[in-house]
Coordinates of N, CA and C in Angstrom, one line a residue:
X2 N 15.2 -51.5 47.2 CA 14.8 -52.7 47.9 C 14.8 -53.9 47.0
X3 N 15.2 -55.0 47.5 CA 15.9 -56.0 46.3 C 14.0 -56.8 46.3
X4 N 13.6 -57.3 45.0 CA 12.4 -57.9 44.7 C 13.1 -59.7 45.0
X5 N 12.1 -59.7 45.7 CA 12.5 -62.1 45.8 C 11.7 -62.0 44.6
X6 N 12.7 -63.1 43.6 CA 12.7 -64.3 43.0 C 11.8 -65.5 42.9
X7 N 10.7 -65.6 42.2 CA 9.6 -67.3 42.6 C 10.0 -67.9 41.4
X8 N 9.6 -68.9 41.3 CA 9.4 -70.3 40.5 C 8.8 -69.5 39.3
X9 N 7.8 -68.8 39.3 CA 7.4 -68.6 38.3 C 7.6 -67.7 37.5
X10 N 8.5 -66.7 38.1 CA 9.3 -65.6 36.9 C 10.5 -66.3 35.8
X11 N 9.8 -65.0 35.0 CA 10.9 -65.6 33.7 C 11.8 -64.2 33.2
X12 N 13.1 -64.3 33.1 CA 13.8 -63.4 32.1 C 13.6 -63.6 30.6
X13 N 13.9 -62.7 30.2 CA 12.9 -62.6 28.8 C 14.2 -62.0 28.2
X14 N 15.0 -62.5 27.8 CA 16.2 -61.8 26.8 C 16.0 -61.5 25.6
X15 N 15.9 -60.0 25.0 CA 15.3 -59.6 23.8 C 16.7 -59.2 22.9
X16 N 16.9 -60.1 21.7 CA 17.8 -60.0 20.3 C 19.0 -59.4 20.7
X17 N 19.6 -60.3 21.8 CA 21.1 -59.9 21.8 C 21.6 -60.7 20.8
X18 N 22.1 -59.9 19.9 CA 22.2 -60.7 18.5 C 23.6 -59.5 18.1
X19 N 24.1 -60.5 16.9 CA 25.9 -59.5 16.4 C 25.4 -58.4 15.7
X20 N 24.2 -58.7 14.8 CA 24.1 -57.0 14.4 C 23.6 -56.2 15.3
X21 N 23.0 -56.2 16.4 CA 22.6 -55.2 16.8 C 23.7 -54.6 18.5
X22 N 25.1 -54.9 17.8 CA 26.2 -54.8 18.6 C 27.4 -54.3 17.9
X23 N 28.7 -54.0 18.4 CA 29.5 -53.1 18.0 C 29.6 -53.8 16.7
X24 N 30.2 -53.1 15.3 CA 30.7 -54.4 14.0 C 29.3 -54.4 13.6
X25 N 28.2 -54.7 14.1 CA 27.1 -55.6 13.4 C 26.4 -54.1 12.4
X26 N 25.2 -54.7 10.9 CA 24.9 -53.9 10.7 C 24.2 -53.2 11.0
X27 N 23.6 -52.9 12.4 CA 22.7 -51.9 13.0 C 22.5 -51.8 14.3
X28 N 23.7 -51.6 14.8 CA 24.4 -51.3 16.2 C 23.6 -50.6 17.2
X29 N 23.3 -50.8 18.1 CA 22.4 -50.4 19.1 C 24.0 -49.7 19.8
X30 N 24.1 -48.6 20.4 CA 25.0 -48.2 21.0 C 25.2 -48.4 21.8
X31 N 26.0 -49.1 22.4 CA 27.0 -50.1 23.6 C 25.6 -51.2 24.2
X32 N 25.5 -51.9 22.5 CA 24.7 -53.3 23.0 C 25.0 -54.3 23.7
X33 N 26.7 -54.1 23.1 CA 27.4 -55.4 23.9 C 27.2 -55.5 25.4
X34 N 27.2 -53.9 25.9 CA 27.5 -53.6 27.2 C 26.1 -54.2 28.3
X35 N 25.3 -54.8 27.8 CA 24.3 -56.0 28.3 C 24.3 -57.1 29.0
X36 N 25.7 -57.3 28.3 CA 25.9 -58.5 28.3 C 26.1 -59.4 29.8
X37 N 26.7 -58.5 30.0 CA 27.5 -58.7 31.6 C 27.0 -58.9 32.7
X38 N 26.0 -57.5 32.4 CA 24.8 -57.4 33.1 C 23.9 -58.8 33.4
X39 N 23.6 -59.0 31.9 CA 22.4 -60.4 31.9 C 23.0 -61.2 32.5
X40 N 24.0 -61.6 32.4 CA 24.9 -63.0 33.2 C 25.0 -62.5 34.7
X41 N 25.0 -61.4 35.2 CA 25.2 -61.8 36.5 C 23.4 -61.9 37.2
X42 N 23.0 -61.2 36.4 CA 21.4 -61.3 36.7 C 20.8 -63.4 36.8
X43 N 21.1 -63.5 35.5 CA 20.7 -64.7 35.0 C 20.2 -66.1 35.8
X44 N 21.8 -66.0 36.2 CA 21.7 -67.7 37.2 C 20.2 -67.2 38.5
X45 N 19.8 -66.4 38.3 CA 18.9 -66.0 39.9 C 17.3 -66.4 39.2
X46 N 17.5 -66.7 38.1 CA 16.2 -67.3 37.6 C 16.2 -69.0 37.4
X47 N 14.7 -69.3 37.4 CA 14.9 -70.7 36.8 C 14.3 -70.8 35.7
X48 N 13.7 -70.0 35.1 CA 13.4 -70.0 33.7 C 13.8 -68.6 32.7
X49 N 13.9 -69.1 31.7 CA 15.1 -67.8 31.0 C 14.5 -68.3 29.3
X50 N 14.2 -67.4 28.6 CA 13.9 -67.2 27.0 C 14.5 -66.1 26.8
X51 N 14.7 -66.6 25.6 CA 15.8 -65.7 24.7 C 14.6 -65.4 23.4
X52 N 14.7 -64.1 22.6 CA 14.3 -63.7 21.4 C 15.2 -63.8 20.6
X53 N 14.7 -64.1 19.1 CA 15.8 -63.9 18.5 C 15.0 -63.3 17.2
X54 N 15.7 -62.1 16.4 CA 15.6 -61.4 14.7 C 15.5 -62.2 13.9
X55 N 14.5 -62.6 13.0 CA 14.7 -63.9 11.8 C 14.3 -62.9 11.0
X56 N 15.0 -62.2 10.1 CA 14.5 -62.1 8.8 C 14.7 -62.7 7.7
X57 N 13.9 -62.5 7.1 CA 14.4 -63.1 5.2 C 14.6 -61.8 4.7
X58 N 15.8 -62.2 4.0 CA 16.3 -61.2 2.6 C 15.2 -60.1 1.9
X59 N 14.1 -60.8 1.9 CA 13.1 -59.9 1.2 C 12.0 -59.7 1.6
X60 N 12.5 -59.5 3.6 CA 11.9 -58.3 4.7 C 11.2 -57.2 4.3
X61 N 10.3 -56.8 4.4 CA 9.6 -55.3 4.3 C 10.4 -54.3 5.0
X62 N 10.8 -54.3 6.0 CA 11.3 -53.6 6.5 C 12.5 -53.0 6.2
X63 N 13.3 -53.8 5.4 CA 14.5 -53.4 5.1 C 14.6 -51.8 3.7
X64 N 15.2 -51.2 3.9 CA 15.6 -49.7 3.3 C 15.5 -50.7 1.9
X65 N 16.8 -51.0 1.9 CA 17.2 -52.2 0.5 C 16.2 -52.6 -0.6
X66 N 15.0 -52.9 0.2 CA 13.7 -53.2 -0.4 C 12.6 -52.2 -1.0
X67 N 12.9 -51.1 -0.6 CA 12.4 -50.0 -1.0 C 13.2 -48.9 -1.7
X68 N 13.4 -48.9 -3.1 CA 14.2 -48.3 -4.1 C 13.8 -46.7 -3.7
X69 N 14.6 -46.1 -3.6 CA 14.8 -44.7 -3.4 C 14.7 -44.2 -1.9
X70 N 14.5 -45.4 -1.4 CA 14.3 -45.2 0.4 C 15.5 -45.4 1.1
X71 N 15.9 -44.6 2.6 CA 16.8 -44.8 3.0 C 16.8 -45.5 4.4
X72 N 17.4 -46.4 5.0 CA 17.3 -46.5 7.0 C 16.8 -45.2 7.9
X73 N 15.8 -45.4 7.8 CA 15.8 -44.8 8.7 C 14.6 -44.0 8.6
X74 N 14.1 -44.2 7.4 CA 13.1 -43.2 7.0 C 11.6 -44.2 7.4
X75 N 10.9 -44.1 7.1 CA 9.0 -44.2 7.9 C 8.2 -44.6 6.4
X76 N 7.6 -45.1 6.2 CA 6.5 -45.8 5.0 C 5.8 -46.2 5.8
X77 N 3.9 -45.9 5.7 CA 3.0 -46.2 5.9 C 2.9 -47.8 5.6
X78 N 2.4 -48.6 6.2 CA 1.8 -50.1 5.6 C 0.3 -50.1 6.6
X79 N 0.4 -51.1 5.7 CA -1.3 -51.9 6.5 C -1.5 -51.8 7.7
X80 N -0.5 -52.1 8.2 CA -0.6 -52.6 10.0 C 0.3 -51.1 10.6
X81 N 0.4 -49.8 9.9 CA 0.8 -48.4 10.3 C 2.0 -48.3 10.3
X82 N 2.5 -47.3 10.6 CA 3.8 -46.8 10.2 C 5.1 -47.8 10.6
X83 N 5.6 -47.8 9.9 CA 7.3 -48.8 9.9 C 8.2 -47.8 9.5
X84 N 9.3 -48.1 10.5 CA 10.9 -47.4 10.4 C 10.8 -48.9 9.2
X85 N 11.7 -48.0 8.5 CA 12.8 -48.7 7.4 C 14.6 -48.7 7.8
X86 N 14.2 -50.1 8.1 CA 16.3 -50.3 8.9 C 17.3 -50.9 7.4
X87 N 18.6 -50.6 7.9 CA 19.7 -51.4 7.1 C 18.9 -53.0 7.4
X88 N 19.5 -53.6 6.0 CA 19.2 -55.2 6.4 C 20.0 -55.8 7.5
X89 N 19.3 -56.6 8.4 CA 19.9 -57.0 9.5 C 19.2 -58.1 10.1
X90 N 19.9 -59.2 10.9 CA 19.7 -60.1 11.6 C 18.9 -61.1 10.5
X91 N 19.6 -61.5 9.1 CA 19.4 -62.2 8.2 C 19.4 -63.4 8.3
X92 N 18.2 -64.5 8.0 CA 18.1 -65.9 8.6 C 19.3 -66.7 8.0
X93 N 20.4 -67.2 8.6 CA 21.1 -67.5 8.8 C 22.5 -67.5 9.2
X94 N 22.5 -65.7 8.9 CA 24.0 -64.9 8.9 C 24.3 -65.1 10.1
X95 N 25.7 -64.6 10.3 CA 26.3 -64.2 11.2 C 25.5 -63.3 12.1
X96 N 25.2 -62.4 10.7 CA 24.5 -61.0 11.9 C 23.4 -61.2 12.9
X97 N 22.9 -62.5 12.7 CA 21.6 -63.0 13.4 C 22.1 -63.9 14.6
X98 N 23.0 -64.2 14.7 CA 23.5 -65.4 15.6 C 23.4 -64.7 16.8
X99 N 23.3 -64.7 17.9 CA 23.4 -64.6 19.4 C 25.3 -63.9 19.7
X100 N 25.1 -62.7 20.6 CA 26.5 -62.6 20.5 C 27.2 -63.1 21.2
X101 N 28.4 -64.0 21.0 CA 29.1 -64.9 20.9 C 29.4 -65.1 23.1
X102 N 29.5 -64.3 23.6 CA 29.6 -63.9 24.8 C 28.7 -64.2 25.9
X103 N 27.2 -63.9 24.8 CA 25.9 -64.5 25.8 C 25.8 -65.9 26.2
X104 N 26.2 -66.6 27.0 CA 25.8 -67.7 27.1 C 25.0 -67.9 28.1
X105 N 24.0 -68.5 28.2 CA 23.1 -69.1 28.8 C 22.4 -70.1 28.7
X106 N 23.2 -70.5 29.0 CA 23.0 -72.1 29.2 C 21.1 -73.0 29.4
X107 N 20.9 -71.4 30.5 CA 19.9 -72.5 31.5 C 18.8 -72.1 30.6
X108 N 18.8 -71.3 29.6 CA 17.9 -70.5 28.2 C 16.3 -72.1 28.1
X109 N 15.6 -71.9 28.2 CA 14.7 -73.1 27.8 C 13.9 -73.1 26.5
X110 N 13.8 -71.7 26.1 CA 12.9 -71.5 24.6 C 14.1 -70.6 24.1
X111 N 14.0 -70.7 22.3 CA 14.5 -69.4 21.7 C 13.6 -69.5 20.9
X112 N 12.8 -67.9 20.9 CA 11.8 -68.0 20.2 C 11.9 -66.8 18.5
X113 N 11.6 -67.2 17.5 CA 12.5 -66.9 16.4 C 11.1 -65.6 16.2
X114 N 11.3 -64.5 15.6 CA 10.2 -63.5 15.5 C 10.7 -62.6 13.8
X115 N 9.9 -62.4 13.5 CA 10.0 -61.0 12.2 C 10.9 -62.2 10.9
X116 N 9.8 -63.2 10.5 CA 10.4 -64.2 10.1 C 9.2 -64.1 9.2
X117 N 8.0 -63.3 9.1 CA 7.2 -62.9 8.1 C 8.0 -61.8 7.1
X118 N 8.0 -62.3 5.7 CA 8.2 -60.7 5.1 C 7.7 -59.7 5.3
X119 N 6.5 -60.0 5.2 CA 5.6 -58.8 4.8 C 5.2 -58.3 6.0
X120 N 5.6 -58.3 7.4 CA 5.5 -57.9 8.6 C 6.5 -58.1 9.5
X121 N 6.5 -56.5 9.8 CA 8.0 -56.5 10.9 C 7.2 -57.4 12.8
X122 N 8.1 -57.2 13.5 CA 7.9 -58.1 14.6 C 8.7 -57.3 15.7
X123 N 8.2 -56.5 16.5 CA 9.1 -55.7 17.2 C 8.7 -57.0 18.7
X124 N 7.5 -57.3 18.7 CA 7.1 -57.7 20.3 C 7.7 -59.2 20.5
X125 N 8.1 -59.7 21.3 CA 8.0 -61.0 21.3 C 6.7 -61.7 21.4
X126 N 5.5 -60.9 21.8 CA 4.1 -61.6 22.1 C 3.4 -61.7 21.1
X127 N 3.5 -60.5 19.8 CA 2.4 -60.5 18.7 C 3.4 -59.7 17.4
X128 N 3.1 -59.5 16.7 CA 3.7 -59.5 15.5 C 3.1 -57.8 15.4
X129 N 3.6 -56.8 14.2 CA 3.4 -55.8 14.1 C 1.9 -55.1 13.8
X130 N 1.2 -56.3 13.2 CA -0.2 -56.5 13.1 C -1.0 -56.2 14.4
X131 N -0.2 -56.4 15.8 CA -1.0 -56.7 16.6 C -2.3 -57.6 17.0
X132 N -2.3 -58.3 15.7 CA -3.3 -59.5 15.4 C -2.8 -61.0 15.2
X133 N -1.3 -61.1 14.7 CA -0.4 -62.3 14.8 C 0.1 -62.7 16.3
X134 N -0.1 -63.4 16.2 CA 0.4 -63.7 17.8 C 1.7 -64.9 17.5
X135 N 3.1 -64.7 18.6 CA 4.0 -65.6 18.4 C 3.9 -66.8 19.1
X136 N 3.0 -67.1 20.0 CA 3.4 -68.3 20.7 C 3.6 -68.0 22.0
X137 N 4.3 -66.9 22.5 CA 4.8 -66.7 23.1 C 3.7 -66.6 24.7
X138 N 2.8 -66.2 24.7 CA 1.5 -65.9 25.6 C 1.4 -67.4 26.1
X139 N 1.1 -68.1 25.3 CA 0.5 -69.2 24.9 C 1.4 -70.6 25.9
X140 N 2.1 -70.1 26.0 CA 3.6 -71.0 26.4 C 3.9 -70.8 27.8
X141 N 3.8 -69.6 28.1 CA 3.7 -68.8 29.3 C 2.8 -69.5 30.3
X142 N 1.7 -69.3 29.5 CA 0.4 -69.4 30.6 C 0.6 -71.2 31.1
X143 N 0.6 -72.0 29.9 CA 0.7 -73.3 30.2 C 1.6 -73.8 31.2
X144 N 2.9 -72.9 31.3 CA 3.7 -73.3 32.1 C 3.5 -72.8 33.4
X145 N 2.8 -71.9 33.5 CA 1.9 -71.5 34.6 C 3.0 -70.5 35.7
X146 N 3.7 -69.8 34.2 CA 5.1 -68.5 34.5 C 4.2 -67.2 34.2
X147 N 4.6 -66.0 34.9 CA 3.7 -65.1 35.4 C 4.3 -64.1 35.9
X148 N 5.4 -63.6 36.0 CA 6.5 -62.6 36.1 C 7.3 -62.4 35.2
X149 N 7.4 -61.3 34.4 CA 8.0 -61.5 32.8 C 9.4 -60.2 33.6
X150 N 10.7 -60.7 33.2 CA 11.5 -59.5 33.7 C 12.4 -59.5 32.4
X151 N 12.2 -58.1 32.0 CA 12.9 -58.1 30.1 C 14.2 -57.0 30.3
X152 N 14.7 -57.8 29.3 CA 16.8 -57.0 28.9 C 16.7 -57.8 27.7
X153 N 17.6 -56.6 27.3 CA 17.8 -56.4 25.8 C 18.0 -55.4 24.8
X154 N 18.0 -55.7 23.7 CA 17.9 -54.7 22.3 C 16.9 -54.8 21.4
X155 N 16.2 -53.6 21.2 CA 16.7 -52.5 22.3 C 15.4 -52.1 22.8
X156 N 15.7 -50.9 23.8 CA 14.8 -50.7 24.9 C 13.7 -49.8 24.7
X157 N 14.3 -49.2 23.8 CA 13.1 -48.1 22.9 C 12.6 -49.1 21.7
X158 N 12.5 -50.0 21.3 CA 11.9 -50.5 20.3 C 11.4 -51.8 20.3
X159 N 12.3 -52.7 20.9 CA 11.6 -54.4 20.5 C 11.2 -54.9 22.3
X160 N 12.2 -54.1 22.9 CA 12.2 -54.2 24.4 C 11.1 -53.7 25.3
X161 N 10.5 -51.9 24.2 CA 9.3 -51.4 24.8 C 7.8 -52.0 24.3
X162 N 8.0 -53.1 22.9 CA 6.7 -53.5 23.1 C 6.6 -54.6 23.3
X163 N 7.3 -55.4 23.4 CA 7.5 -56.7 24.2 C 6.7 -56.3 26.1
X164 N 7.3 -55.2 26.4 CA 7.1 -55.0 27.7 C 5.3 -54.8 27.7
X165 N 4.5 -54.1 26.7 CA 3.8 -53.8 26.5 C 2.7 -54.3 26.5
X166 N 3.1 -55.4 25.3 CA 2.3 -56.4 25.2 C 2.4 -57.5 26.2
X167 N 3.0 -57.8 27.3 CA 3.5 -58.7 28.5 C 2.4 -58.1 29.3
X168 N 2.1 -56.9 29.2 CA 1.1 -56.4 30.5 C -0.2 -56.8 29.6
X169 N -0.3 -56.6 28.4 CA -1.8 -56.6 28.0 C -2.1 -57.5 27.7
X170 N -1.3 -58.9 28.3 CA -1.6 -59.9 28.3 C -1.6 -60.9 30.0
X171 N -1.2 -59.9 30.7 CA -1.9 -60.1 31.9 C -0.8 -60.8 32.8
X172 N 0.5 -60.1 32.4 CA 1.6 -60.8 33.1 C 2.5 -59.7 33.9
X173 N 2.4 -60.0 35.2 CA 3.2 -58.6 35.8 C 4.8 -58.5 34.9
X174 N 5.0 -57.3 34.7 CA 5.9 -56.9 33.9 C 7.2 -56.2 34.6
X175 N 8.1 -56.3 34.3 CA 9.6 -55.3 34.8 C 10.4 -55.4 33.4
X176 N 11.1 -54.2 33.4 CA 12.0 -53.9 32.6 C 13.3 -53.6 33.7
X177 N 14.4 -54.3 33.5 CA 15.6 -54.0 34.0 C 16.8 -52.7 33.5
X178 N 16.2 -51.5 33.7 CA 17.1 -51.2 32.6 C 18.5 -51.0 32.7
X179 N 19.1 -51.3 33.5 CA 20.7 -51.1 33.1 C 20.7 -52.4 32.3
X180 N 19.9 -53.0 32.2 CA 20.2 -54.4 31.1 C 20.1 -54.5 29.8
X181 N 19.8 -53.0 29.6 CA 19.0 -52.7 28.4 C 19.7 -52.0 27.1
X182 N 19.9 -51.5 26.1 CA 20.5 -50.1 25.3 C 19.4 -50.0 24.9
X183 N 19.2 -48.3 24.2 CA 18.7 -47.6 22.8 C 18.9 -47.5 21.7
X184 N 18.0 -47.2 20.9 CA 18.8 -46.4 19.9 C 18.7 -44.9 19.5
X185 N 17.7 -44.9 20.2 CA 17.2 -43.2 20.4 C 17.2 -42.8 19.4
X186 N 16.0 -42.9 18.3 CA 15.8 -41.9 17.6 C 14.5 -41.0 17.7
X187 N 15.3 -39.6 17.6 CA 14.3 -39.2 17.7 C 13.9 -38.8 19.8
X188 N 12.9 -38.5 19.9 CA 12.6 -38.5 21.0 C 12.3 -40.4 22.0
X189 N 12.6 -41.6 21.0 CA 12.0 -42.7 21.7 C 12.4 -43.1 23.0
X190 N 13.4 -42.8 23.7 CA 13.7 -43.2 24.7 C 12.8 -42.4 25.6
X191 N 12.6 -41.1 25.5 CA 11.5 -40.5 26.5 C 9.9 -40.8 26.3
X192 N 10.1 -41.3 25.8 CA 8.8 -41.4 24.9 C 8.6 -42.9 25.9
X193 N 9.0 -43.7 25.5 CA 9.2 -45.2 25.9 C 9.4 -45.6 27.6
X194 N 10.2 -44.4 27.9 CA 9.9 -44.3 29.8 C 8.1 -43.7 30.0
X195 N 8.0 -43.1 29.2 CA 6.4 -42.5 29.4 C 5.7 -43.7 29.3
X196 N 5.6 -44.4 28.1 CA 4.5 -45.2 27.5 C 4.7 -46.4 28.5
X197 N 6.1 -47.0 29.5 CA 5.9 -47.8 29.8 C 5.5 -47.6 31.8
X198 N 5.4 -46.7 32.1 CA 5.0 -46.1 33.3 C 3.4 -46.2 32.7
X199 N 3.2 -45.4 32.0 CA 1.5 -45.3 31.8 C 1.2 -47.2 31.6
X200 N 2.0 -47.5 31.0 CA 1.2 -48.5 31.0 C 1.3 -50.2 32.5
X201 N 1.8 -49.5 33.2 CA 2.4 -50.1 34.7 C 3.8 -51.1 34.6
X202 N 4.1 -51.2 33.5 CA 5.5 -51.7 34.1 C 6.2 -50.9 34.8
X203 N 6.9 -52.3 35.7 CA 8.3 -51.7 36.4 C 9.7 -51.5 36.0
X204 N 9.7 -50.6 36.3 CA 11.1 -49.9 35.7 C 12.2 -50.2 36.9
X205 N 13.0 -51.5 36.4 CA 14.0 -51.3 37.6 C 15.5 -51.8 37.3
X206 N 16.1 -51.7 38.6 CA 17.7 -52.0 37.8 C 18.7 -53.7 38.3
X207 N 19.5 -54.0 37.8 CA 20.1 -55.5 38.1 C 20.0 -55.8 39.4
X208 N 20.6 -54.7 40.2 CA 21.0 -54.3 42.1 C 19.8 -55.2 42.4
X209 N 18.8 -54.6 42.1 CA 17.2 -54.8 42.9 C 16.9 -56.1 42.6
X210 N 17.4 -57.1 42.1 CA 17.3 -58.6 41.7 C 18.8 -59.1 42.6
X211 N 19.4 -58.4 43.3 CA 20.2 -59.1 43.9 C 20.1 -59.9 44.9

């Protein structure tokens, strides 16, 4: 059954960005393949944000940073466990730019995130801390927007707590997922349909916004 469209929903486009697409250095597997998707979705909104990866060079997160550590591997910090990635989506590179294809014009915020060293940024609402907050709530409410509908990269990681934090902050939530990729490590993709059903998002596909 197709869901109507109000004034006050927003698509929420999460780091379709060059590295996290074919070429880039930390390729979500067939990220590009979003793309298409988002554009035919798109024009059916009137409000549209985009996220975007800001790191600095000398990211916590990054393997690089951690001598003897590899991508992929887990270090405890302050604010709890962090994957350690290849460096990627570097404040100014290429690999951070929007991929070249996405356009969206009618985009009204791009909101820059994981632009702290010392703290990664998976959500677009709060920072890894869970105590930093991006602005992003804050922006929302004033505009008096209230249907959050999220695509992106990726869907097991920046997509599932964006989604997350969207409900625990009191905004009905949907995830689109054929708009979405993984990266699946590990068990996260089942994991991430679990955590986002318990936590009441809807889980739905492009069709149903037609």
């Amino acid at each position: 059954m197709a869901l109507e469209l109000v004034d006050r929903d927003v698509l929420l486009v999460v780091d379709v960005q060059n590295d996290f697409c074919d070429g880039g250095a930390m390729p979500v597997p067939g990220g590009q393949d979003v793309v298409p998707v988002i554009h035919r979705i798109a024009g059916a909104f009137r409000h549209v944000v985009l996220t975007q990866d800001w790191h600095p060079r000398d990211h916590h997160s990054f393997a690089s940073n951690h001598p003897g550590r590899a991508p992929f591997e887990t270090i405890a910090t302050g604010h709890g466990e962090q994957v350690l990635w290849p460096d990627h989506c570097v404040q100014g590179s290429m690999g951070a730019a929007f991929h070249p294809h996405l356009l969206l014009d009618n985009a009204e915020l791009i909101l820059r995130k994981g632009f702290r060293s010392d703290i990664d940024s998976y959500s677009a609402f709060n920072e890894n801390d869970h105590i930093t907050r991006t602005g992003l709530t804050g922006y929302l409410r004033e505009r008096g927007l209230g249907r959050i509908f999220l695509v992106g990269l990726a869907y097991d990681f920046c997509v599932r707590h964006s989604a997350i934090d969207s409900m625990r902050a009191g905004f009905e939530t949907y995830v689109v997922e054929d708009a979405c990729k993984s990266i699946g490590l590990g068990d996260s993709i089942a994991a991430t349909d679990a955590v986002l059903d318990y936590a009441g998002v809807r889980r739905i596909t492009a069709a149903m916004l037609g």
